[in-house]
XYZ file of C-alpha atoms in Angstrom:
343
model
C 118.962 125.373 108.128
C 119.198 125.307 104.347
C 116.013 124.165 102.596
C 116.960 122.608 99.246
C 113.590 121.500 97.875
C 110.040 120.751 98.978
C 107.966 118.309 96.914
C 104.257 118.681 97.832
C 103.233 115.626 95.793
C 104.762 113.217 98.311
C 105.260 115.627 101.264
C 109.032 115.322 100.989
C 111.462 117.970 102.167
C 115.141 117.998 101.182
C 117.306 119.994 103.585
C 120.788 120.544 104.912
C 121.398 121.214 108.608
C 124.199 123.747 109.158
C 124.942 123.484 112.896
C 123.997 121.745 116.126
C 120.994 124.012 116.640
C 119.566 122.753 113.338
C 119.973 119.189 114.588
C 118.002 120.188 117.697
C 115.181 121.550 115.518
C 115.169 118.352 113.438
C 114.912 116.264 116.597
C 111.685 118.175 117.329
C 110.399 117.513 113.779
C 111.301 113.905 113.019
C 108.621 111.660 114.488
C 107.919 107.952 114.643
C 106.734 106.582 111.259
C 108.234 109.483 109.275
C 110.646 108.428 106.527
C 114.229 109.706 106.425
C 116.222 109.193 103.219
C 119.981 109.424 103.268
C 123.216 108.101 101.851
C 124.673 105.579 104.251
C 127.006 102.610 104.490
C 125.818 99.007 104.749
C 127.903 95.864 105.143
C 127.131 93.431 102.307
C 127.687 89.803 103.268
C 127.766 86.871 100.913
C 126.072 83.605 101.817
C 127.597 82.137 104.970
C 129.398 85.307 106.069
C 128.690 86.625 109.577
C 129.750 89.328 112.020
C 132.341 91.779 110.642
C 132.779 89.772 107.466
C 131.633 91.277 104.193
C 132.251 94.389 102.155
C 131.025 97.882 103.082
C 128.928 99.494 100.347
C 127.635 103.060 99.998
C 123.868 102.992 99.607
C 120.854 105.298 99.721
C 118.512 104.162 102.472
C 114.834 104.887 103.119
C 114.278 104.485 106.842
C 110.920 104.230 108.578
C 111.669 106.105 111.800
C 111.324 104.429 115.162
C 113.089 107.141 117.192
C 115.625 109.978 116.994
C 118.352 110.660 119.542
C 120.417 113.845 119.778
C 124.073 113.401 120.726
C 125.493 116.787 121.604
C 129.114 115.767 122.174
C 129.286 113.965 118.831
C 127.294 116.743 117.047
C 124.938 114.226 115.396
C 121.255 113.367 115.362
C 120.935 109.599 115.322
C 117.809 108.279 113.562
C 116.990 104.626 114.208
C 114.419 102.650 112.228
C 113.567 99.921 109.764
C 114.720 99.940 106.128
C 111.765 100.116 103.749
C 113.604 100.889 100.520
C 116.713 102.249 98.827
C 119.283 101.527 96.150
C 121.258 99.718 94.854
C 118.605 97.134 95.750
C 121.076 94.263 95.900
C 122.754 95.893 98.926
C 119.516 96.848 100.698
C 118.005 94.423 103.165
C 114.426 95.591 103.604
C 112.994 95.031 107.067
C 116.366 95.158 108.825
C 117.140 97.852 111.377
C 119.597 100.615 110.551
C 120.858 103.925 111.952
C 121.328 107.155 109.997
C 123.609 109.778 111.539
C 122.365 113.227 110.540
C 125.258 115.710 110.580
C 125.706 119.377 109.643
C 126.904 119.935 106.104
C 125.106 116.991 104.467
C 121.739 116.779 102.711
C 118.822 114.588 103.795
C 115.206 114.039 102.831
C 112.314 113.768 105.259
C 108.955 112.450 104.124
C 105.814 112.765 106.222
C 102.165 111.871 105.801
C 101.537 115.544 106.560
C 103.698 118.509 107.520
C 101.785 120.035 110.435
C 101.652 123.709 111.392
C 104.050 122.903 114.214
C 106.531 121.282 111.798
C 106.395 124.241 109.412
C 106.828 126.747 112.258
C 109.830 124.800 113.532
C 111.466 124.855 110.071
C 110.921 128.623 109.828
C 112.383 129.065 113.285
C 115.459 127.028 112.288
C 115.948 129.221 109.233
C 115.733 132.383 111.364
C 117.982 131.061 114.121
C 121.159 131.649 112.105
C 120.414 135.385 112.186
C 119.974 135.515 115.957
C 123.004 136.602 117.975
C 124.707 134.064 120.200
C 125.229 135.658 123.609
C 128.027 134.707 125.965
C 127.077 135.227 129.606
C 129.449 135.396 132.593
C 128.224 135.781 136.163
C 131.224 136.429 138.395
C 132.635 137.583 141.680
C 136.187 137.562 143.030
C 136.018 133.787 143.674
C 134.525 132.278 140.547
C 132.904 132.871 137.171
C 130.052 130.792 135.739
C 130.193 130.888 131.941
C 127.087 130.167 129.846
C 126.001 130.558 126.229
C 122.480 131.514 125.201
C 121.495 129.628 122.072
C 118.225 129.332 120.167
C 117.276 126.081 121.925
C 118.131 127.216 125.442
C 120.971 127.903 127.860
C 124.239 125.992 127.744
C 126.239 126.162 130.960
C 129.755 125.794 129.641
C 132.062 125.666 132.652
C 133.233 127.374 135.867
C 136.455 129.362 136.228
C 137.821 129.614 139.770
C 140.008 132.548 140.744
C 141.848 130.865 143.656
C 142.642 134.289 145.065
C 142.684 135.725 148.568
C 143.101 139.382 149.513
C 145.612 138.238 152.125
C 147.749 136.716 149.413
C 150.891 138.727 148.533
C 150.307 137.878 144.865
C 146.619 138.877 144.995
C 146.735 141.481 142.194
C 148.681 139.133 139.936
C 146.207 136.268 140.491
C 143.237 138.536 139.833
C 144.763 139.570 136.487
C 145.281 135.903 135.638
C 141.630 135.213 136.553
C 140.468 138.095 134.355
C 142.741 136.916 131.522
C 141.045 133.499 131.559
C 137.629 135.129 131.277
C 138.881 137.416 128.507
C 140.084 134.377 126.564
C 136.655 132.700 126.906
C 134.683 135.685 125.603
C 137.230 136.903 123.017
C 135.435 135.535 119.944
C 131.913 136.566 120.991
C 129.927 139.348 119.336
C 127.669 139.906 122.364
C 128.815 139.457 125.965
C 126.843 139.982 129.168
C 128.912 140.265 132.360
C 127.145 140.379 135.716
C 127.602 139.685 139.394
C 127.492 141.098 142.915
C 129.926 143.639 144.325
C 132.603 145.483 142.380
C 134.354 142.605 140.574
C 132.512 143.280 137.317
C 133.657 146.914 137.381
C 137.217 145.780 138.032
C 136.926 143.476 135.031
C 135.625 146.368 132.946
C 138.716 148.412 133.929
C 140.928 145.426 133.056
C 139.402 145.210 129.554
C 139.628 148.963 129.116
C 143.403 148.710 129.456
C 144.029 145.304 127.886
C 141.381 144.891 125.195
C 139.256 147.998 124.555
C 137.872 146.518 121.284
C 136.380 143.604 123.208
C 134.969 145.959 125.848
C 132.746 147.490 123.159
C 130.936 144.144 122.896
C 130.413 143.843 126.657
C 127.327 144.864 128.668
C 127.651 145.030 132.462
C 124.682 144.166 134.687
C 124.115 143.290 138.363
C 123.098 139.987 139.952
C 123.013 138.932 143.590
C 125.191 135.860 142.974
C 127.891 134.413 140.723
C 126.255 130.975 140.862
C 124.165 129.541 138.006
C 121.059 131.112 139.514
C 122.584 134.473 138.630
C 122.074 133.640 134.936
C 118.353 133.113 135.576
C 118.245 136.432 137.449
C 119.404 138.087 134.220
C 116.681 136.306 132.243
C 113.928 137.326 134.657
C 115.167 140.921 134.869
C 114.932 141.336 131.080
C 118.654 142.087 130.773
C 119.139 139.397 128.113
C 116.132 140.473 126.089
C 117.677 143.940 125.793
C 120.410 142.364 123.669
C 118.212 140.179 121.496
C 114.622 140.775 120.431
C 113.842 137.057 120.196
C 114.956 135.107 123.248
C 113.063 131.853 123.732
C 113.855 131.394 127.438
C 113.056 134.991 128.411
C 109.737 134.754 126.575
C 108.861 131.509 128.372
C 109.651 133.049 131.762
C 107.525 136.105 130.929
C 104.577 134.057 129.694
C 104.598 131.693 132.649
C 104.816 134.606 135.121
C 101.878 136.242 133.320
C 99.784 133.061 133.664
C 100.703 132.600 137.322
C 99.872 136.245 138.109
C 96.435 135.917 136.471
C 95.838 132.616 138.227
C 96.843 134.188 141.538
C 94.188 136.907 141.151
C 91.420 134.296 141.175
C 89.833 136.099 138.237
C 88.535 132.966 136.580
C 90.432 133.915 133.401
C 92.824 130.947 133.357
C 92.419 127.370 132.184
C 94.786 124.410 132.299
C 94.960 120.920 130.929
C 93.627 119.519 127.671
C 89.947 119.339 128.600
C 89.630 122.891 129.989
C 91.729 124.443 127.201
C 89.899 122.708 124.348
C 86.529 123.759 125.777
C 87.658 127.371 126.120
C 89.101 127.368 122.578
C 85.786 126.027 121.205
C 84.005 129.045 122.782
C 86.553 131.464 121.262
C 87.418 132.535 124.810
C 91.175 131.947 124.796
C 93.388 134.986 124.201
C 96.763 133.341 124.802
C 97.750 129.695 124.818
C 101.013 128.321 126.232
C 101.781 124.739 125.249
C 104.686 122.288 125.458
C 106.336 121.263 122.208
C 106.056 117.571 123.139
C 102.280 117.990 123.582
C 101.939 119.590 120.108
C 103.992 116.819 118.538
C 101.567 114.227 119.901
C 98.446 116.233 119.053
C 99.112 118.965 116.426
C 95.380 119.637 116.086
C 95.500 121.720 119.286
C 97.759 124.267 117.586
C 95.646 124.375 114.420
C 92.365 124.790 116.341
C 93.797 127.582 118.478
C 95.261 129.508 115.526
C 91.994 129.156 113.613
C 90.291 130.960 116.502
C 92.855 133.797 116.476
C 94.630 132.654 119.641
C 98.182 133.834 120.266
C 100.177 130.640 120.808
C 103.559 130.284 122.498
C 105.194 126.877 122.192
C 107.583 126.123 125.078
C 110.689 124.223 123.940
C 113.621 125.191 126.179
C 113.155 122.541 128.929
C 114.171 125.217 131.444
C 112.191 126.155 134.596
C 109.050 127.546 132.827
C 108.874 124.438 130.604
C 108.967 122.196 133.678
C 106.358 124.337 135.389
C 104.040 124.124 132.392
C 104.446 120.346 132.307
C 103.049 120.171 135.847
C 99.894 121.924 134.570
C 99.297 119.200 131.995
C 101.364 120.650 129.167
C 99.065 123.501 128.166
C 97.423 126.492 129.836
C 95.444 129.446 128.598
C 94.569 133.017 129.534
C 90.975 133.895 128.641
C 89.470 136.977 127.039
C 86.275 136.459 129.084
C 84.928 134.066 131.689
C 83.154 130.944 130.514
C 82.123 129.652 133.935
């Protein structure tokens, strides 16, 4: 994310998203009743013209946001809302609904009544995300390979490669090499690759790369999982194998934090709280050591984050929408681990 200019006077931020991950961050930042300013195209109709009639004009539109929708396949963030201003004025129809497509490589302005701590943290995270390594993950056995990519916003499961081999097949060795060649092609452009699975297929793949592409092998880490299914990817997360490759891994952190909360809760120590009422009370007493909260909760009520940080609480915002995120949602969207009992 490239930040062009921030104007404190009117709380306006000019920025340029650089990739899909930046669009994901912006989706988390742009809220209802924010204002998004962008160049756009409007159809100008003369009196009596309807439908597709009229001339298209390039305009600058100020849009009062109703909602934002992320479209991954199209690589755009669609912002829908009501026009409240813009220029040239003769081509702007204030009060009409319009859509702005936010795309990487173009500049936009976002104006808010207030940029919250959550908003500012999200912008900083977007700026840092470009420096984080993208990790390609393959969990495989002799039948199939599940290919995934770890990104800043979470895990993308890309596709499955099937080997279609059988040890009873006369062309078994040839088909295995073809299977390995497909995997090699998928990971060829990656800087960090994690290969894992049950049995000895991963070692056979290592030997294949050693002979065919030793330069790529230097980028590969081999680990073990009990399965080549998607669940094998989550085994790697829980085992800490992914965090060995990257210091900041959102999903691994969320798994670790949720396991920590569940372990403390399981002890019956009285050092856990959940839900808005319990957490706010504990924060007011200065009793909370760690707070885990859903991003959607913070967006609705940013004061929770500010109050917690003011009390010196370590806050982890869950954003991945993976298993720990879903688990936290069942607890009301926020839980805390206490420094001392309050009841």
